[in-house]
Structures are given as C-alpha cells and as structure tokens.
Amino acid sequence: MLSRIFAPKTKVSAHCDLPCGVYDPAQARIEAESVKAVQEKYQANEDPHFRARAVAIKEQRAELAKHHISVLWSDYFKPPHFEKYPELHTLVNDTLKALSAAKASTDPATGQKALDLIAEVDRIFWETKQA
C-alpha cells in the first residue's frame, strides 16, 4: 500500500549528469593546440632547461586533453549516439591513442594528428547537439 502511495507518478530521464552545456570538445581541442604549440617551441629551442619544461607542460596538456575526450565518451555520448555514429567508439579510441602518442613525442605532426581526430569528435558532438 505504501509503495503505491510513494511510487513516482511521472517517469523522467536525462541523457547527462548535469544540464546540457557542460560538455564541449573545445576543452580537448584547446589542450591539444597547446601540445602542438609546445612541440613546435621545443623543436625551435636547443636550451636543455627550456626543453625539459616544455616536455613537462606538453605531457600535462596531453593528459588533460585525454581527460576531456574520455569524459565526453563516458558521460556525454549515449547509446543512441553510438547507434547513429557506429565509428564513434573507434574514433574516440584513436583520438586517445593519438593524444598518448603526442604526449610521448616532440614531433608536432603527432600533435596535429590528435587535433585532426578531435575535430572529427567535435563534428559528431555538435551534430548530436542539433538533434
């Protein structure tokens, strides 16, 4: 009897933990742009102290970019997105791997590859926001 009295009258659902607008691939892109910029500065400077600082900053920024992509994958994208974009799992995995490669490298080409993949995640993200 009590269970019927206190049972919810309306069923609700939400597709994210917080109101929409808190997720955005731009955060990952900004961090990845920093990675590539640091890689370019590293290449242009021979000072070992500068290079050591550059590597530390690059690795931090790459890790932050990975975090932002991981949050999108785990918290924002839902089964309907994966159904509409079956390449999304592979794309996110490839993006995370590219960011790991950029984290481990001083070659700006690795930073650019990560940026290119983030741009594709960004495209899909904004298409899902239009729906």
mmCIF file of N, CA and C in Angstrom, residues 3-127:
data_model
loop_
_atom_site.group_PDB
_atom_site.id
_atom_site.type_symbol
_atom_site.label_atom_id
_atom_site.label_comp_id
_atom_site.label_asym_id
_atom_site.label_seq_id
_atom_site.Cartn_x
_atom_site.Cartn_y
_atom_site.Cartn_z
ATOM 1 N N SER A 3 3.933 1.494 -0.891
ATOM 2 C CA SER A 3 4.727 1.591 -2.115
ATOM 3 C C SER A 3 3.930 2.244 -3.234
ATOM 4 N N ARG A 4 2.625 2.031 -3.273
ATOM 5 C CA ARG A 4 1.799 2.683 -4.289
ATOM 6 C C ARG A 4 1.625 4.174 -4.013
ATOM 7 N N ILE A 5 1.560 4.531 -2.760
ATOM 8 C CA ILE A 5 1.402 5.945 -2.393
ATOM 9 C C ILE A 5 2.662 6.731 -2.748
ATOM 10 N N PHE A 6 3.821 6.151 -2.470
ATOM 11 C CA PHE A 6 5.084 6.852 -2.691
ATOM 12 C C PHE A 6 5.726 6.550 -4.039
ATOM 13 N N ALA A 7 5.086 5.751 -4.831
ATOM 14 C CA ALA A 7 5.628 5.432 -6.156
ATOM 15 C C ALA A 7 5.602 6.690 -7.026
ATOM 16 N N PRO A 8 6.636 6.866 -7.843
ATOM 17 C CA PRO A 8 6.646 8.054 -8.710
ATOM 18 C C PRO A 8 5.472 8.044 -9.677
ATOM 19 N N LYS A 9 4.883 9.201 -9.863
ATOM 20 C CA LYS A 9 3.753 9.335 -10.779
ATOM 21 C C LYS A 9 4.209 9.623 -12.201
ATOM 22 N N THR A 10 5.379 10.228 -12.315
ATOM 23 C CA THR A 10 5.909 10.585 -13.623
ATOM 24 C C THR A 10 7.297 9.991 -13.770
ATOM 25 N N LYS A 11 7.524 9.364 -14.899
ATOM 26 C CA LYS A 11 8.848 8.812 -15.181
ATOM 27 C C LYS A 11 9.640 9.872 -15.949
ATOM 28 N N VAL A 12 10.857 10.141 -15.483
ATOM 29 C CA VAL A 12 11.714 11.118 -16.156
ATOM 30 C C VAL A 12 13.040 10.459 -16.483
ATOM 31 N N SER A 13 13.732 11.035 -17.451
ATOM 32 C CA SER A 13 15.067 10.561 -17.771
ATOM 33 C C SER A 13 15.893 11.730 -18.271
ATOM 34 N N ALA A 14 17.185 11.604 -18.127
ATOM 35 C CA ALA A 14 18.105 12.636 -18.605
ATOM 36 C C ALA A 14 19.253 11.941 -19.316
ATOM 37 N N HIS A 15 19.800 12.595 -20.312
ATOM 38 C CA HIS A 15 20.893 11.972 -21.052
ATOM 39 C C HIS A 15 22.260 12.400 -20.535
ATOM 40 N N CYS A 16 22.308 13.279 -19.531
ATOM 41 C CA CYS A 16 23.598 13.653 -18.959
ATOM 42 C C CYS A 16 23.428 13.891 -17.469
ATOM 43 N N ASP A 17 24.544 13.950 -16.768
ATOM 44 C CA ASP A 17 24.515 14.096 -15.324
ATOM 45 C C ASP A 17 24.097 15.500 -14.884
ATOM 46 N N LEU A 18 24.421 16.489 -15.698
ATOM 47 C CA LEU A 18 24.089 17.881 -15.404
ATOM 48 C C LEU A 18 23.361 18.462 -16.601
ATOM 49 N N PRO A 19 22.772 19.616 -16.446
ATOM 50 C CA PRO A 19 22.103 20.208 -17.610
ATOM 51 C C PRO A 19 23.057 20.357 -18.786
ATOM 52 N N CYS A 20 22.508 20.220 -19.965
ATOM 53 C CA CYS A 20 23.320 20.314 -21.182
ATOM 54 C C CYS A 20 24.082 21.626 -21.219
ATOM 55 N N GLY A 21 25.193 21.583 -21.875
ATOM 56 C CA GLY A 21 26.021 22.768 -21.984
ATOM 57 C C GLY A 21 27.328 22.634 -21.230
ATOM 58 N N VAL A 22 27.447 21.616 -20.392
ATOM 59 C CA VAL A 22 28.685 21.467 -19.633
ATOM 60 C C VAL A 22 29.733 20.674 -20.400
ATOM 61 N N TYR A 23 29.329 19.991 -21.448
ATOM 62 C CA TYR A 23 30.259 19.203 -22.241
ATOM 63 C C TYR A 23 30.609 19.967 -23.511
ATOM 64 N N ASP A 24 31.864 19.919 -23.900
ATOM 65 C CA ASP A 24 32.270 20.585 -25.139
ATOM 66 C C ASP A 24 33.665 20.094 -25.515
ATOM 67 N N PRO A 25 33.827 19.573 -26.727
ATOM 68 C CA PRO A 25 35.144 19.122 -27.174
ATOM 69 C C PRO A 25 36.158 20.263 -27.297
ATOM 70 N N ALA A 26 35.697 21.498 -27.216
ATOM 71 C CA ALA A 26 36.615 22.633 -27.303
ATOM 72 C C ALA A 26 37.676 22.567 -26.217
ATOM 73 N N GLN A 27 37.331 22.036 -25.064
ATOM 74 C CA GLN A 27 38.307 21.914 -23.985
ATOM 75 C C GLN A 27 39.460 21.004 -24.408
ATOM 76 N N ALA A 28 39.140 19.897 -25.033
ATOM 77 C CA ALA A 28 40.182 18.983 -25.517
ATOM 78 C C ALA A 28 40.989 19.634 -26.633
ATOM 79 N N ARG A 29 40.307 20.342 -27.529
ATOM 80 C CA ARG A 29 40.999 20.994 -28.636
ATOM 81 C C ARG A 29 41.988 22.043 -28.134
ATOM 82 N N ILE A 30 41.592 22.844 -27.168
ATOM 83 C CA ILE A 30 42.481 23.872 -26.629
ATOM 84 C C ILE A 30 43.727 23.231 -26.020
ATOM 85 N N GLU A 31 43.546 22.165 -25.272
ATOM 86 C CA GLU A 31 44.703 21.481 -24.671
ATOM 87 C C GLU A 31 45.584 20.876 -25.762
ATOM 88 N N ALA A 32 44.973 20.278 -26.782
ATOM 89 C CA ALA A 32 45.754 19.677 -27.873
ATOM 90 C C ALA A 32 46.474 20.745 -28.689
ATOM 91 N N GLU A 33 45.858 21.914 -28.848
ATOM 92 C CA GLU A 33 46.557 23.013 -29.521
ATOM 93 C C GLU A 33 47.796 23.419 -28.727
ATOM 94 N N SER A 34 47.688 23.401 -27.408
ATOM 95 C CA SER A 34 48.849 23.693 -26.559
ATOM 96 C C SER A 34 49.934 22.644 -26.749
ATOM 97 N N VAL A 35 49.536 21.391 -26.844
ATOM 98 C CA VAL A 35 50.504 20.307 -27.058
ATOM 99 C C VAL A 35 51.295 20.571 -28.334
ATOM 100 N N LYS A 36 50.587 20.834 -29.410
ATOM 101 C CA LYS A 36 51.266 21.063 -30.687
ATOM 102 C C LYS A 36 52.151 22.312 -30.616
ATOM 103 N N ALA A 37 51.669 23.371 -30.014
ATOM 104 C CA ALA A 37 52.460 24.607 -29.893
ATOM 105 C C ALA A 37 53.729 24.367 -29.092
ATOM 106 N N VAL A 38 53.625 23.614 -28.023
ATOM 107 C CA VAL A 38 54.813 23.310 -27.211
ATOM 108 C C VAL A 38 55.784 22.443 -28.014
ATOM 109 N N GLN A 39 55.254 21.488 -28.773
ATOM 110 C CA GLN A 39 56.125 20.661 -29.616
ATOM 111 C C GLN A 39 56.891 21.531 -30.614
ATOM 112 N N GLU A 40 56.217 22.509 -31.188
ATOM 113 C CA GLU A 40 56.889 23.419 -32.130
ATOM 114 C C GLU A 40 57.942 24.264 -31.430
ATOM 115 N N LYS A 41 57.627 24.764 -30.246
ATOM 116 C CA LYS A 41 58.594 25.563 -29.488
ATOM 117 C C LYS A 41 59.792 24.705 -29.063
ATOM 118 N N TYR A 42 59.514 23.460 -28.700
ATOM 119 C CA TYR A 42 60.581 22.529 -28.344
ATOM 120 C C TYR A 42 61.553 22.375 -29.516
ATOM 121 N N GLN A 43 60.999 22.184 -30.701
ATOM 122 C CA GLN A 43 61.834 21.981 -31.889
ATOM 123 C C GLN A 43 62.676 23.221 -32.208
ATOM 124 N N ALA A 44 62.190 24.387 -31.855
ATOM 125 C CA ALA A 44 62.866 25.639 -32.206
ATOM 126 C C ALA A 44 63.863 26.103 -31.141
ATOM 127 N N ASN A 45 64.023 25.349 -30.084
ATOM 128 C CA ASN A 45 64.874 25.801 -28.979
ATOM 129 C C ASN A 45 65.814 24.671 -28.548
ATOM 130 N N GLU A 46 67.075 24.973 -28.430
ATOM 131 C CA GLU A 46 68.076 23.966 -28.055
ATOM 132 C C GLU A 46 68.399 23.955 -26.562
ATOM 133 N N ASP A 47 67.899 24.937 -25.818
ATOM 134 C CA ASP A 47 68.218 25.025 -24.384
ATOM 135 C C ASP A 47 67.649 23.825 -23.644
ATOM 136 N N PRO A 48 68.496 23.055 -22.963
ATOM 137 C CA PRO A 48 68.003 21.842 -22.292
ATOM 138 C C PRO A 48 67.005 22.130 -21.164
ATOM 139 N N HIS A 49 67.165 23.251 -20.480
ATOM 140 C CA HIS A 49 66.224 23.592 -19.401
ATOM 141 C C HIS A 49 64.853 23.949 -19.983
ATOM 142 N N PHE A 50 64.863 24.724 -21.061
ATOM 143 C CA PHE A 50 63.617 25.057 -21.746
ATOM 144 C C PHE A 50 62.936 23.784 -22.232
ATOM 145 N N ARG A 51 63.713 22.915 -22.830
ATOM 146 C CA ARG A 51 63.150 21.671 -23.371
ATOM 147 C C ARG A 51 62.559 20.797 -22.277
ATOM 148 N N ALA A 52 63.216 20.753 -21.125
ATOM 149 C CA ALA A 52 62.691 19.950 -20.015
ATOM 150 C C ALA A 52 61.340 20.496 -19.553
ATOM 151 N N ARG A 53 61.244 21.817 -19.437
ATOM 152 C CA ARG A 53 59.970 22.431 -19.047
ATOM 153 C C ARG A 53 58.913 22.192 -20.125
ATOM 154 N N ALA A 54 59.324 22.299 -21.383
ATOM 155 C CA ALA A 54 58.379 22.093 -22.487
ATOM 156 C C ALA A 54 57.809 20.679 -22.454
ATOM 157 N N VAL A 55 58.643 19.705 -22.218
ATOM 158 C CA VAL A 55 58.173 18.314 -22.163
ATOM 159 C C VAL A 55 57.173 18.133 -21.025
ATOM 160 N N ALA A 56 57.468 18.701 -19.871
ATOM 161 C CA ALA A 56 56.552 18.564 -18.732
ATOM 162 C C ALA A 56 55.197 19.205 -19.041
ATOM 163 N N ILE A 57 55.219 20.401 -19.620
ATOM 164 C CA ILE A 57 53.974 21.090 -19.952
ATOM 165 C C ILE A 57 53.200 20.315 -21.014
ATOM 166 N N LYS A 58 53.899 19.847 -22.042
ATOM 167 C CA LYS A 58 53.264 19.090 -23.129
ATOM 168 C C LYS A 58 52.566 17.846 -22.577
ATOM 169 N N GLU A 59 53.234 17.149 -21.696
ATOM 170 C CA GLU A 59 52.651 15.929 -21.136
ATOM 171 C C GLU A 59 51.414 16.235 -20.288
ATOM 172 N N GLN A 60 51.462 17.321 -19.522
ATOM 173 C CA GLN A 60 50.289 17.706 -18.728
ATOM 174 C C GLN A 60 49.109 18.049 -19.628
ATOM 175 N N ARG A 61 49.365 18.830 -20.661
ATOM 176 C CA ARG A 61 48.302 19.256 -21.557
ATOM 177 C C ARG A 61 47.716 18.074 -22.327
ATOM 178 N N ALA A 62 48.555 17.147 -22.740
ATOM 179 C CA ALA A 62 48.062 15.958 -23.440
ATOM 180 C C ALA A 62 47.175 15.131 -22.510
ATOM 181 N N GLU A 63 47.565 15.023 -21.272
ATOM 182 C CA GLU A 63 46.764 14.270 -20.311
ATOM 183 C C GLU A 63 45.419 14.947 -20.082
ATOM 184 N N LEU A 64 45.412 16.271 -20.022
ATOM 185 C CA LEU A 64 44.150 16.995 -19.872
ATOM 186 C C LEU A 64 43.249 16.786 -21.094
ATOM 187 N N ALA A 65 43.825 16.821 -22.280
ATOM 188 C CA ALA A 65 43.042 16.580 -23.492
ATOM 189 C C ALA A 65 42.442 15.175 -23.458
ATOM 190 N N LYS A 66 43.242 14.196 -23.052
ATOM 191 C CA LYS A 66 42.724 12.825 -22.944
ATOM 192 C C LYS A 66 41.564 12.768 -21.955
ATOM 193 N N HIS A 67 41.697 13.477 -20.863
ATOM 194 C CA HIS A 67 40.636 13.500 -19.862
ATOM 195 C C HIS A 67 39.334 14.040 -20.466
ATOM 196 N N HIS A 68 39.424 15.156 -21.192
ATOM 197 C CA HIS A 68 38.223 15.762 -21.763
ATOM 198 C C HIS A 68 37.560 14.849 -22.793
ATOM 199 N N ILE A 69 38.348 14.170 -23.598
ATOM 200 C CA ILE A 69 37.778 13.227 -24.571
ATOM 201 C C ILE A 69 37.149 12.042 -23.839
ATOM 202 N N SER A 70 37.812 11.548 -22.823
ATOM 203 C CA SER A 70 37.269 10.420 -22.049
ATOM 204 C C SER A 70 35.949 10.779 -21.383
ATOM 205 N N VAL A 71 35.840 11.990 -20.877
ATOM 206 C CA VAL A 71 34.592 12.425 -20.236
ATOM 207 C C VAL A 71 33.467 12.492 -21.262
ATOM 208 N N LEU A 72 33.759 13.013 -22.440
ATOM 209 C CA LEU A 72 32.732 13.020 -23.487
ATOM 210 C C LEU A 72 32.261 11.603 -23.782
ATOM 211 N N TRP A 73 33.217 10.700 -23.933
ATOM 212 C CA TRP A 73 32.886 9.320 -24.287
ATOM 213 C C TRP A 73 32.067 8.641 -23.188
ATOM 214 N N SER A 74 32.471 8.842 -21.937
ATOM 215 C CA SER A 74 31.807 8.108 -20.856
ATOM 216 C C SER A 74 30.569 8.803 -20.313
ATOM 217 N N ASP A 75 30.524 10.137 -20.350
ATOM 218 C CA ASP A 75 29.422 10.854 -19.715
ATOM 219 C C ASP A 75 28.441 11.497 -20.699
ATOM 220 N N TYR A 76 28.922 11.927 -21.846
ATOM 221 C CA TYR A 76 28.023 12.614 -22.782
ATOM 222 C C TYR A 76 27.418 11.658 -23.807
ATOM 223 N N PHE A 77 28.268 10.964 -24.551
ATOM 224 C CA PHE A 77 27.758 10.097 -25.609
ATOM 225 C C PHE A 77 26.988 8.926 -25.011
ATOM 226 N N LYS A 78 25.816 8.678 -25.568
ATOM 227 C CA LYS A 78 24.912 7.640 -25.078
ATOM 228 C C LYS A 78 24.609 6.653 -26.203
ATOM 229 N N PRO A 79 23.955 5.519 -25.893
ATOM 230 C CA PRO A 79 23.672 4.515 -26.922
ATOM 231 C C PRO A 79 23.065 5.051 -28.218
ATOM 232 N N PRO A 80 22.116 5.989 -28.167
ATOM 233 C CA PRO A 80 21.600 6.485 -29.453
ATOM 234 C C PRO A 80 22.689 7.142 -30.318
ATOM 235 N N HIS A 81 23.657 7.787 -29.681
ATOM 236 C CA HIS A 81 24.756 8.393 -30.442
ATOM 237 C C HIS A 81 25.607 7.306 -31.092
ATOM 238 N N PHE A 82 25.888 6.256 -30.338
ATOM 239 C CA PHE A 82 26.706 5.168 -30.865
ATOM 240 C C PHE A 82 25.985 4.418 -31.980
ATOM 241 N N GLU A 83 24.660 4.372 -31.894
ATOM 242 C CA GLU A 83 23.894 3.743 -32.975
ATOM 243 C C GLU A 83 23.954 4.584 -34.249
ATOM 244 N N LYS A 84 23.811 5.890 -34.091
ATOM 245 C CA LYS A 84 23.831 6.775 -35.260
ATOM 246 C C LYS A 84 25.238 6.923 -35.833
ATOM 247 N N TYR A 85 26.241 6.867 -34.970
ATOM 248 C CA TYR A 85 27.643 7.032 -35.379
ATOM 249 C C TYR A 85 28.432 5.794 -34.935
ATOM 250 N N PRO A 86 28.312 4.687 -35.646
ATOM 251 C CA PRO A 86 28.975 3.450 -35.216
ATOM 252 C C PRO A 86 30.502 3.576 -35.178
ATOM 253 N N GLU A 87 31.051 4.564 -35.848
ATOM 254 C CA GLU A 87 32.502 4.771 -35.833
ATOM 255 C C GLU A 87 32.979 5.500 -34.576
ATOM 256 N N LEU A 88 32.048 5.919 -33.740
ATOM 257 C CA LEU A 88 32.392 6.759 -32.588
ATOM 258 C C LEU A 88 33.325 6.062 -31.598
ATOM 259 N N HIS A 89 33.078 4.805 -31.297
ATOM 260 C CA HIS A 89 33.964 4.078 -30.370
ATOM 261 C C HIS A 89 35.393 4.069 -30.906
ATOM 262 N N THR A 90 35.553 3.712 -32.156
ATOM 263 C CA THR A 90 36.886 3.654 -32.757
ATOM 264 C C THR A 90 37.501 5.046 -32.832
ATOM 265 N N LEU A 91 36.708 6.029 -33.184
ATOM 266 C CA LEU A 91 37.210 7.401 -33.270
ATOM 267 C C LEU A 91 37.726 7.892 -31.924
ATOM 268 N N VAL A 92 36.968 7.656 -30.871
ATOM 269 C CA VAL A 92 37.408 8.088 -29.540
ATOM 270 C C VAL A 92 38.671 7.332 -29.149
ATOM 271 N N ASN A 93 38.704 6.035 -29.398
ATOM 272 C CA ASN A 93 39.901 5.256 -29.083
ATOM 273 C C ASN A 93 41.109 5.779 -29.865
ATOM 274 N N ASP A 94 40.922 6.016 -31.157
ATOM 275 C CA ASP A 94 42.019 6.541 -31.978
ATOM 276 C C ASP A 94 42.472 7.915 -31.481
ATOM 277 N N THR A 95 41.526 8.729 -31.051
ATOM 278 C CA THR A 95 41.855 10.062 -30.533
ATOM 279 C C THR A 95 42.682 9.955 -29.254
ATOM 280 N N LEU A 96 42.259 9.076 -28.362
ATOM 281 C CA LEU A 96 43.021 8.883 -27.120
ATOM 282 C C LEU A 96 44.418 8.348 -27.410
ATOM 283 N N LYS A 97 44.523 7.422 -28.351
ATOM 284 C CA LYS A 97 45.843 6.878 -28.729
ATOM 285 C C LYS A 97 46.710 7.974 -29.352
ATOM 286 N N ALA A 98 46.114 8.835 -30.185
ATOM 287 C CA ALA A 98 46.874 9.933 -30.808
ATOM 288 C C ALA A 98 47.352 10.918 -29.753
ATOM 289 N N LEU A 99 46.522 11.171 -28.760
ATOM 290 C CA LEU A 99 46.949 12.058 -27.681
ATOM 291 C C LEU A 99 48.062 11.428 -26.851
ATOM 292 N N SER A 100 48.001 10.133 -26.664
ATOM 293 C CA SER A 100 49.096 9.438 -25.974
ATOM 294 C C SER A 100 50.384 9.531 -26.784
ATOM 295 N N ALA A 101 50.268 9.391 -28.101
ATOM 296 C CA ALA A 101 51.446 9.497 -28.966
ATOM 297 C C ALA A 101 52.015 10.913 -28.904
ATOM 298 N N ALA A 102 51.150 11.915 -28.898
ATOM 299 C CA ALA A 102 51.612 13.301 -28.808
ATOM 300 C C ALA A 102 52.249 13.571 -27.443
ATOM 301 N N LYS A 103 51.709 12.952 -26.426
ATOM 302 C CA LYS A 103 52.278 13.099 -25.082
ATOM 303 C C LYS A 103 53.704 12.566 -25.043
ATOM 304 N N ALA A 104 53.940 11.508 -25.781
ATOM 305 C CA ALA A 104 55.249 10.837 -25.761
ATOM 306 C C ALA A 104 56.227 11.380 -26.797
ATOM 307 N N SER A 105 55.801 12.348 -27.601
ATOM 308 C CA SER A 105 56.619 12.791 -28.726
ATOM 309 C C SER A 105 56.827 14.303 -28.701
ATOM 310 N N THR A 106 57.918 14.720 -29.311
ATOM 311 C CA THR A 106 58.143 16.152 -29.510
ATOM 312 C C THR A 106 57.909 16.540 -30.965
ATOM 313 N N ASP A 107 57.386 15.638 -31.749
ATOM 314 C CA ASP A 107 57.112 15.894 -33.160
ATOM 315 C C ASP A 107 55.742 16.551 -33.304
ATOM 316 N N PRO A 108 55.675 17.778 -33.831
ATOM 317 C CA PRO A 108 54.391 18.454 -33.989
ATOM 318 C C PRO A 108 53.397 17.692 -34.874
ATOM 319 N N ALA A 109 53.859 16.809 -35.702
ATOM 320 C CA ALA A 109 52.939 16.012 -36.527
ATOM 321 C C ALA A 109 52.027 15.150 -35.655
ATOM 322 N N THR A 110 52.532 14.685 -34.516
ATOM 323 C CA THR A 110 51.689 13.886 -33.624
ATOM 324 C C THR A 110 50.616 14.769 -32.979
ATOM 325 N N GLY A 111 50.988 15.999 -32.668
ATOM 326 C CA GLY A 111 50.002 16.938 -32.136
ATOM 327 C C GLY A 111 48.937 17.264 -33.160
ATOM 328 N N GLN A 112 49.345 17.416 -34.411
ATOM 329 C CA GLN A 112 48.380 17.713 -35.477
ATOM 330 C C GLN A 112 47.427 16.549 -35.706
ATOM 331 N N LYS A 113 47.943 15.327 -35.640
ATOM 332 C CA LYS A 113 47.066 14.156 -35.819
ATOM 333 C C LYS A 113 45.999 14.131 -34.726
ATOM 334 N N ALA A 114 46.402 14.422 -33.496
ATOM 335 C CA ALA A 114 45.431 14.464 -32.400
ATOM 336 C C ALA A 114 44.387 15.552 -32.657
ATOM 337 N N LEU A 115 44.834 16.709 -33.116
ATOM 338 C CA LEU A 115 43.902 17.800 -33.420
ATOM 339 C C LEU A 115 42.919 17.404 -34.521
ATOM 340 N N ASP A 116 43.402 16.720 -35.531
ATOM 341 C CA ASP A 116 42.524 16.288 -36.624
ATOM 342 C C ASP A 116 41.438 15.337 -36.118
ATOM 343 N N LEU A 117 41.816 14.428 -35.239
ATOM 344 C CA LEU A 117 40.833 13.483 -34.696
ATOM 345 C C LEU A 117 39.864 14.185 -33.746
ATOM 346 N N ILE A 118 40.360 15.114 -32.961
ATOM 347 C CA ILE A 118 39.475 15.878 -32.077
ATOM 348 C C ILE A 118 38.461 16.657 -32.908
ATOM 349 N N ALA A 119 38.888 17.167 -34.050
ATOM 350 C CA ALA A 119 37.960 17.891 -34.929
ATOM 351 C C ALA A 119 36.822 16.984 -35.384
ATOM 352 N N GLU A 120 37.106 15.722 -35.618
ATOM 353 C CA GLU A 120 36.063 14.782 -36.022
ATOM 354 C C GLU A 120 35.120 14.484 -34.843
ATOM 355 N N VAL A 121 35.670 14.322 -33.648
ATOM 356 C CA VAL A 121 34.824 14.144 -32.456
ATOM 357 C C VAL A 121 33.938 15.373 -32.290
ATOM 358 N N ASP A 122 34.532 16.542 -32.485
ATOM 359 C CA ASP A 122 33.806 17.803 -32.367
ATOM 360 C C ASP A 122 32.636 17.860 -33.358
ATOM 361 N N ARG A 123 32.883 17.447 -34.590
ATOM 362 C CA ARG A 123 31.832 17.452 -35.608
ATOM 363 C C ARG A 123 30.656 16.578 -35.179
ATOM 364 N N ILE A 124 30.959 15.369 -34.729
ATOM 365 C CA ILE A 124 29.898 14.452 -34.293
ATOM 366 C C ILE A 124 29.188 15.013 -33.066
ATOM 367 N N PHE A 125 29.948 15.529 -32.126
ATOM 368 C CA PHE A 125 29.360 16.107 -30.916
ATOM 369 C C PHE A 125 28.314 17.158 -31.275
ATOM 370 N N TRP A 126 28.678 18.102 -32.138
ATOM 371 C CA TRP A 126 27.747 19.180 -32.473
ATOM 372 C C TRP A 126 26.573 18.677 -33.289
ATOM 373 N N GLU A 127 26.751 17.631 -34.068
ATOM 374 C CA GLU A 127 25.606 17.037 -34.755
ATOM 375 C C GLU A 127 24.635 16.442 -33.752
#
